Short mmCIF file of C-alpha atoms and ligand atoms in Angstrom, two decimals:
data_model
loop_
_atom_site.label_atom_id
_atom_site.label_comp_id
_atom_site.label_asym_id
_atom_site.label_seq_id
_atom_site.Cartn_x
_atom_site.Cartn_y
_atom_site.Cartn_z
CA MET A 1 105.71 221.47 217.09
CA VAL A 2 104.15 219.16 214.32
CA LEU A 3 105.62 221.38 211.96
CA THR A 4 109.36 221.11 213.75
CA VAL A 5 109.00 217.23 213.83
CA LEU A 6 108.03 217.46 209.91
CA THR A 7 110.86 219.69 208.90
CA ALA A 8 113.25 217.40 210.98
CA LEU A 9 112.42 214.27 208.82
CA THR A 10 112.60 215.79 205.83
CA ASN A 11 115.86 217.02 206.35
CA CYS A 12 117.31 213.45 206.73
CA LEU A 13 116.44 210.45 204.60
CA CYS A 14 118.63 208.37 207.18
CA PHE A 15 115.50 207.29 209.48
CA SER A 16 114.48 204.92 206.82
CA LEU A 17 118.07 203.51 206.06
CA LYS A 18 119.21 200.19 207.50
CA TYR A 19 122.83 200.35 208.29
CA SER A 20 125.37 198.74 210.63
CA GLN A 21 125.38 199.88 214.19
CA PRO A 22 128.38 202.64 214.61
CA SER A 23 130.99 201.46 217.02
CA ILE A 24 133.38 203.94 219.25
CA VAL A 25 135.72 200.92 219.84
CA LYS A 26 135.92 199.14 216.74
CA GLY A 27 137.39 200.68 213.50
CA ARG A 28 140.46 201.38 211.63
CA THR A 29 143.58 200.78 213.71
CA ASP A 30 146.29 201.32 211.13
CA VAL A 31 145.71 204.95 210.49
CA VAL A 32 144.90 208.02 212.51
CA ALA A 33 141.09 209.27 211.82
CA VAL A 34 141.16 212.66 213.71
CA THR A 35 143.84 215.41 214.10
CA PRO A 36 145.17 216.87 217.17
CA TRP A 37 142.26 219.68 216.89
CA LEU A 38 139.62 217.18 216.29
CA ALA A 39 139.14 217.49 212.70
CA PRO A 40 138.19 214.33 210.85
CA ILE A 41 140.94 212.67 208.57
CA VAL A 42 138.99 211.02 206.02
CA TRP A 43 140.19 207.35 205.04
CA GLU A 44 138.19 204.55 203.52
CA GLY A 45 136.37 202.69 206.17
CA THR A 46 135.91 205.76 208.39
CA PHE A 47 132.57 206.72 207.00
CA ASN A 48 129.41 205.35 205.62
CA PRO A 49 128.72 206.77 202.16
CA VAL A 50 125.17 205.90 202.11
CA LEU A 51 124.26 207.57 205.23
CA LEU A 52 126.26 210.49 204.51
CA ASP A 53 124.57 211.13 201.08
CA SER A 54 120.91 210.54 202.66
CA ILE A 55 122.20 213.24 204.75
CA TYR A 56 123.30 215.64 202.17
CA LYS A 57 120.61 214.82 199.53
CA PRO A 58 117.47 216.57 200.97
CA LYS A 59 119.59 219.78 201.39
CA LYS A 60 120.03 220.11 197.53
CA ILE A 61 123.68 221.39 197.81
CA SER A 62 125.64 222.68 195.11
CA ILE A 63 129.13 222.12 194.73
CA ALA A 64 131.71 224.34 192.15
CA VAL A 65 134.84 223.26 190.86
CA THR A 66 137.52 224.82 189.56
CA VAL A 67 140.09 223.30 187.09
CA PHE A 68 142.91 225.43 185.13
CA ALA A 69 144.05 224.07 181.99
CA VAL A 70 146.14 226.78 180.56
CA GLY A 71 148.58 226.15 177.47
CA LYS A 72 149.19 222.31 176.89
CA TYR A 73 147.69 221.31 180.02
CA ILE A 74 144.39 221.30 178.19
CA MET A 75 145.63 217.57 177.14
CA PHE A 76 144.38 216.55 180.49
CA LEU A 77 141.15 218.04 180.73
CA LYS A 78 139.32 215.39 178.79
CA ASN A 79 140.39 212.49 181.31
CA PHE A 80 139.87 215.02 184.38
CA LEU A 81 136.16 215.60 183.25
CA GLU A 82 135.19 212.07 182.22
CA THR A 83 136.24 210.59 185.27
CA ALA A 84 134.68 213.47 187.58
CA GLU A 85 131.50 212.16 185.63
CA GLN A 86 131.98 208.65 187.12
CA HIS A 87 132.99 209.56 190.49
CA PHE A 88 132.96 213.00 191.82
CA PHE A 89 129.91 213.83 193.70
CA VAL A 90 127.46 211.37 191.38
CA GLY A 91 124.01 212.32 191.86
CA PHE A 92 124.60 216.15 193.28
CA ASN A 93 124.71 219.44 191.46
CA VAL A 94 128.19 219.93 190.18
CA HIS A 95 129.50 223.28 188.24
CA VAL A 96 132.93 222.88 186.90
CA TYR A 97 134.50 226.12 185.92
CA VAL A 98 137.42 225.60 183.26
CA PHE A 99 140.00 228.31 183.37
CA THR A 100 141.82 228.31 180.14
CA ASP A 101 143.53 230.13 177.31
CA ARG A 102 142.25 227.55 174.62
CA PRO A 103 138.53 227.47 174.76
CA LYS A 104 138.22 225.93 171.42
CA GLU A 105 140.17 222.88 172.69
CA VAL A 106 137.90 222.16 175.60
CA PRO A 107 136.33 218.61 174.81
CA GLU A 108 132.74 218.10 174.75
CA VAL A 109 131.98 215.61 177.68
CA LYS A 110 128.51 214.39 178.24
CA MET A 111 127.43 215.43 181.85
CA ALA A 112 124.50 213.89 183.74
CA ASP A 113 121.48 216.07 184.73
CA GLY A 114 122.34 218.57 187.59
CA ARG A 115 125.92 218.92 186.26
CA GLN A 116 127.19 221.58 184.02
CA LEU A 117 130.80 223.21 182.68
CA THR A 118 131.53 226.93 182.00
CA VAL A 119 134.54 227.98 180.20
CA ARG A 120 136.45 231.07 181.60
CA LEU A 121 139.00 232.75 179.53
CA VAL A 122 142.57 233.29 181.17
CA PRO A 123 145.69 234.70 179.46
CA SER A 124 148.46 232.38 178.54
CA SER A 125 151.81 233.00 180.48
CA LYS A 126 155.45 232.20 179.84
CA ARG A 127 155.89 230.96 183.14
CA TRP A 128 154.22 227.78 184.78
CA GLN A 129 154.90 229.24 188.17
CA GLU A 130 152.79 232.24 187.52
CA ILE A 131 149.99 230.01 186.09
CA SER A 132 149.83 227.73 189.08
CA ALA A 133 150.23 230.78 191.49
CA ARG A 134 147.57 233.12 189.81
CA ARG A 135 144.91 230.60 190.69
CA MET A 136 144.15 232.16 194.00
CA GLU A 137 143.56 235.35 192.52
CA LEU A 138 140.96 233.92 189.74
CA ILE A 139 139.38 231.99 192.59
CA GLN A 140 138.88 234.87 194.40
CA LYS A 141 137.26 236.73 191.74
CA LEU A 142 134.98 233.73 190.51
CA ILE A 143 133.56 233.46 194.26
CA ASP A 144 132.99 237.28 194.23
CA GLU A 145 131.44 237.45 190.64
CA GLN A 146 129.58 234.10 190.27
CA LEU A 147 129.37 231.64 193.10
CA ARG A 148 127.78 233.10 196.12
CA LYS A 149 124.62 233.27 193.86
CA ASN A 150 124.67 229.48 193.09
CA SER A 151 127.07 227.47 195.01
CA ASP A 152 127.58 225.98 198.70
CA TYR A 153 130.94 224.38 198.28
CA ILE A 154 133.90 224.42 196.00
CA PHE A 155 136.96 222.34 195.48
CA CYS A 156 139.99 223.48 193.80
CA LEU A 157 141.75 220.88 191.73
CA ASP A 158 144.49 220.14 189.50
CA VAL A 159 143.90 219.22 185.88
CA ASP A 160 146.48 216.79 185.18
CA SER A 161 144.67 214.25 187.45
CA LYS A 162 141.90 211.86 187.34
CA PHE A 163 139.33 210.11 189.43
CA HIS A 164 139.29 206.37 190.01
CA ASP A 165 136.80 206.04 192.91
CA ARG A 166 134.35 207.97 194.93
CA TRP A 167 135.11 211.56 195.90
CA GLY A 168 131.73 212.70 197.54
CA THR A 169 129.96 214.17 200.56
CA GLU A 170 132.38 212.68 203.05
CA SER A 171 134.80 215.30 202.00
CA LEU A 172 132.31 218.21 202.58
CA GLY A 173 133.49 220.55 205.58
CA GLY A 174 134.03 224.31 206.32
CA LEU A 175 137.90 224.22 205.18
CA VAL A 176 139.09 221.24 203.63
CA ALA A 177 142.76 220.08 203.06
CA VAL A 178 144.54 217.03 201.25
CA ILE A 179 147.56 215.52 202.92
CA HIS A 180 150.28 215.36 200.28
CA PRO A 181 150.99 211.71 199.29
CA GLY A 182 154.82 212.50 198.85
CA TYR A 183 155.24 213.31 202.71
CA TYR A 184 152.71 211.84 205.11
CA LEU A 185 155.36 209.31 206.55
CA ASP A 186 158.07 211.77 207.05
CA ASN A 187 159.20 214.10 210.06
CA ARG A 188 157.86 217.71 209.58
CA SER A 189 161.72 218.85 209.39
CA LYS A 190 161.56 217.21 206.00
CA PHE A 191 158.48 219.01 204.58
CA PRO A 192 159.14 221.34 201.93
CA TYR A 193 157.95 224.66 203.45
CA GLU A 194 158.95 227.91 202.69
CA ARG A 195 161.98 228.24 204.87
CA ARG A 196 162.92 231.78 204.40
CA SER A 197 161.69 233.96 207.04
CA ALA A 198 161.51 237.09 204.76
CA SER A 199 158.64 235.05 202.96
CA LYS A 200 154.85 235.43 203.98
CA ALA A 201 154.66 231.77 203.40
CA TYR A 202 157.51 230.84 205.91
CA VAL A 203 157.00 227.93 208.37
CA ALA A 204 159.87 227.64 210.96
CA ASP A 205 161.56 224.61 211.97
CA GLY A 206 159.68 222.52 214.36
CA GLU A 207 156.06 224.07 213.15
CA GLY A 208 153.79 222.92 210.87
CA ASP A 209 151.26 219.82 211.17
CA PHE A 210 151.11 218.20 207.95
CA TYR A 211 152.34 218.97 204.22
CA TYR A 212 149.21 219.81 202.31
CA CYS A 213 148.60 219.42 198.68
CA GLY A 214 148.41 222.58 196.48
CA GLY A 215 146.57 220.42 193.85
CA ALA A 216 143.29 219.69 195.93
CA PHE A 217 141.62 221.78 198.36
CA GLY A 218 138.13 223.36 199.08
CA GLY A 219 135.40 223.95 201.53
CA ILE A 220 132.40 226.29 202.01
CA LEU A 221 132.57 229.59 199.78
CA GLU A 222 133.50 232.09 202.53
CA GLU A 223 136.43 229.77 204.03
CA VAL A 224 137.83 229.41 200.46
CA TYR A 225 137.25 233.09 199.77
CA LEU A 226 139.53 233.89 202.85
CA LEU A 227 142.16 231.17 202.13
CA ALA A 228 142.43 232.41 198.36
CA SER A 229 142.27 236.08 199.38
CA THR A 230 145.00 235.69 202.01
CA CYS A 231 147.41 233.65 199.75
CA ARG A 232 147.06 235.95 197.03
CA PHE A 233 147.66 238.86 199.08
CA ASN A 234 150.76 237.05 200.68
CA PHE A 235 152.04 235.97 197.19
CA GLU A 236 151.87 239.54 195.95
CA GLU A 237 153.47 240.91 199.18
CA ASP A 238 156.35 238.49 198.29
CA ALA A 239 156.50 239.38 194.71
CA LYS A 240 157.11 243.02 195.86
CA ASN A 241 160.23 241.79 197.87
CA GLY A 242 161.34 239.97 194.77
CA ILE A 243 160.53 236.66 196.40
CA GLU A 244 158.71 233.80 194.88
CA ALA A 245 158.07 230.77 197.66
CA ALA A 246 159.57 227.36 197.21
CA TRP A 247 156.29 225.65 195.77
CA GLN A 248 154.41 228.97 195.02
CA GLU A 249 150.80 228.82 196.12
CA GLU A 250 151.20 225.50 197.76
CA SER A 251 153.84 226.91 200.02
CA HIS A 252 151.22 229.98 200.91
CA LEU A 253 148.54 227.23 201.31
CA ASN A 254 150.56 225.35 203.80
CA ARG A 255 151.32 228.40 205.87
CA TYR A 256 147.80 229.30 206.00
CA MET A 257 146.43 225.98 207.09
CA TRP A 258 148.97 225.99 209.87
CA ILE A 259 147.49 229.24 211.11
CA ASN A 260 144.02 228.51 210.31
CA LYS A 261 143.37 224.75 210.92
CA PRO A 262 141.24 222.91 208.32
CA SER A 263 138.18 221.62 209.72
CA LYS A 264 138.35 218.33 207.78
CA VAL A 265 141.33 216.72 206.49
CA LEU A 266 141.21 214.26 203.47
CA SER A 267 143.80 211.37 203.44
CA PRO A 268 146.32 210.83 200.48
CA GLU A 269 143.60 208.62 198.89
CA TYR A 270 142.32 212.22 197.66
CA LEU A 271 145.27 212.99 195.54
CA TRP A 272 147.86 209.98 195.14
CA GLN A 273 150.41 210.37 192.59
CA ASP A 274 150.52 207.54 189.88
CA PHE A 275 154.36 207.17 189.67
CA LYS A 276 154.24 206.17 193.65
CA ALA A 277 153.39 202.31 194.72
CA ARG A 278 150.27 202.44 196.65
CA ASN A 279 151.27 201.85 200.45
CA PRO A 280 149.36 199.43 202.68
CA GLU A 281 147.47 202.01 204.68
CA VAL A 282 146.00 203.25 201.33
CA LYS A 283 142.92 200.92 200.66
CA THR A 284 141.72 203.02 197.61
CA ILE A 285 143.06 205.72 195.49
CA ARG A 286 140.07 208.25 194.53
CA PHE A 287 142.23 210.95 192.65
CA SER A 288 145.57 210.86 191.46
CA GLY A 289 148.20 213.04 189.61
CA VAL A 290 149.19 211.48 186.06
CA ILE A 291 152.55 210.75 185.09
CA LYS A 292 153.76 213.59 182.92
CA ASN A 293 156.72 215.06 181.21
CA TYR A 294 157.42 218.50 182.49
CA ALA A 295 159.85 219.28 179.59
CA ASP A 296 156.91 218.68 177.16
CA ILE A 297 153.89 220.42 178.88
CA ARG A 298 155.41 223.54 180.65
CA PRO A 299 156.06 226.57 178.85
CA ASN A 300 159.36 227.02 180.78
CA VAL A 301 161.54 224.97 182.58
C1 LIG Q 1 152.42 220.87 192.55
C2 LIG Q 1 150.86 220.90 193.18
C3 LIG Q 1 150.30 221.94 192.44
C4 LIG Q 1 150.97 223.19 192.76
C5 LIG Q 1 152.38 223.07 192.14
C6 LIG Q 1 153.29 224.40 192.66
C7 LIG Q 1 149.86 218.67 193.80
C8 LIG Q 1 149.44 217.30 193.17
N1 LIG Q 1 150.48 219.43 192.68
O1 LIG Q 1 152.33 220.29 191.38
O2 LIG Q 1 148.74 222.23 192.68
O3 LIG Q 1 150.83 223.56 194.00
O4 LIG Q 1 153.06 221.99 192.74
O5 LIG Q 1 153.06 225.39 191.96
O6 LIG Q 1 149.73 219.15 194.77
N2 LIG Q 1 148.80 224.68 184.96
C9 LIG Q 1 148.20 224.98 183.83
N3 LIG Q 1 149.21 225.30 182.72
C10 LIG Q 1 150.65 225.30 182.96
C11 LIG Q 1 151.04 225.11 184.44
C12 LIG Q 1 150.11 224.44 185.30
O7 LIG Q 1 147.07 224.86 183.36
O8 LIG Q 1 151.44 225.28 181.88
C13 LIG Q 1 147.73 224.61 186.03
C14 LIG Q 1 147.22 223.05 186.12
O9 LIG Q 1 145.97 222.99 186.33
C15 LIG Q 1 148.26 222.39 186.90
C16 LIG Q 1 148.51 223.18 187.89
O10 LIG Q 1 148.43 224.40 187.42
O11 LIG Q 1 147.46 221.04 187.35
C17 LIG Q 1 149.69 222.96 188.85
O12 LIG Q 1 150.79 222.88 188.10
P1 LIG Q 1 151.53 221.37 187.94
O13 LIG Q 1 150.67 220.11 187.90
O14 LIG Q 1 152.53 221.62 186.78
O15 LIG Q 1 152.53 221.46 189.21
P2 LIG Q 1 153.42 220.25 190.04
O16 LIG Q 1 153.04 219.51 189.14
O17 LIG Q 1 154.50 220.97 190.32
#
């Protein structure tokens, strides 16, 4: 009994914290903070970061991050890594896996204790669609070969992006998806899902919950493993039939999340786009895609 109580106390530091009393009748009223399947939708003002960190800190969790920087996209890596040091799971164990064909150009970025970077070599490609889509296969392999030994959670992020504000323990969950900033005010008939029924990424009219980003997703290893292996399988099945989904792996991810509902949904604060003006409900931007000239950086148009 004494042992049980002691274990419970060391599992959370929150008993020693003073924080405002939570309410179930007062909170944000301008946004929806829960999906119809009861997954939280994370917005600024819906969580207490200090409380959450105090719950996760004693668990000594480890977070893996994958980021692909193939060809000219290597130019985005420095900013991504430097801003991750300032905002992404600060104070936690983070292991960044950089996939690149240009290992010599990986910048030196000073990382805090408990944080490290590993470079994994990948072949170059003449088609950006292939680079983007092959990420699922390489994420699946990384989990198989490496991560089960040393990580609890994984986030898979686009490199042409940077952090501006906290992205931390509030984002942890089984299967985590980010709502795309471009479509969250639209009717689902406008979502750019794959609409050809011959594709394994097909989402029919009148179906789908949200439009999610291909540029950020994550969760516990086994959930992301299932997502990555399913999307990879479906992508390859499509290829055998001469089909490439409208938005490559993003289309397959959207189909997957429709069938397998995410257990946590991150609001567009977690992947905004720098060219877009901020909407009033977006109180902070945590991570955003930088403005880029596709013609300059992609290997093909
Ligand atoms: C969207 C998605 C992206 C992906 C793509 C469809 C967001 C913010 N972005 O962005 O994740 O789903 O649509 O395929 O949701 N890359 C390289 N080298 C290249 C090309 C791509 O390393 O030559 C990597 C890099 O990590 C990049 C990612 O692939 O961040 C996605 O490519 P993108 O940013 O060009 O795709 P984009 O802007 O169409």
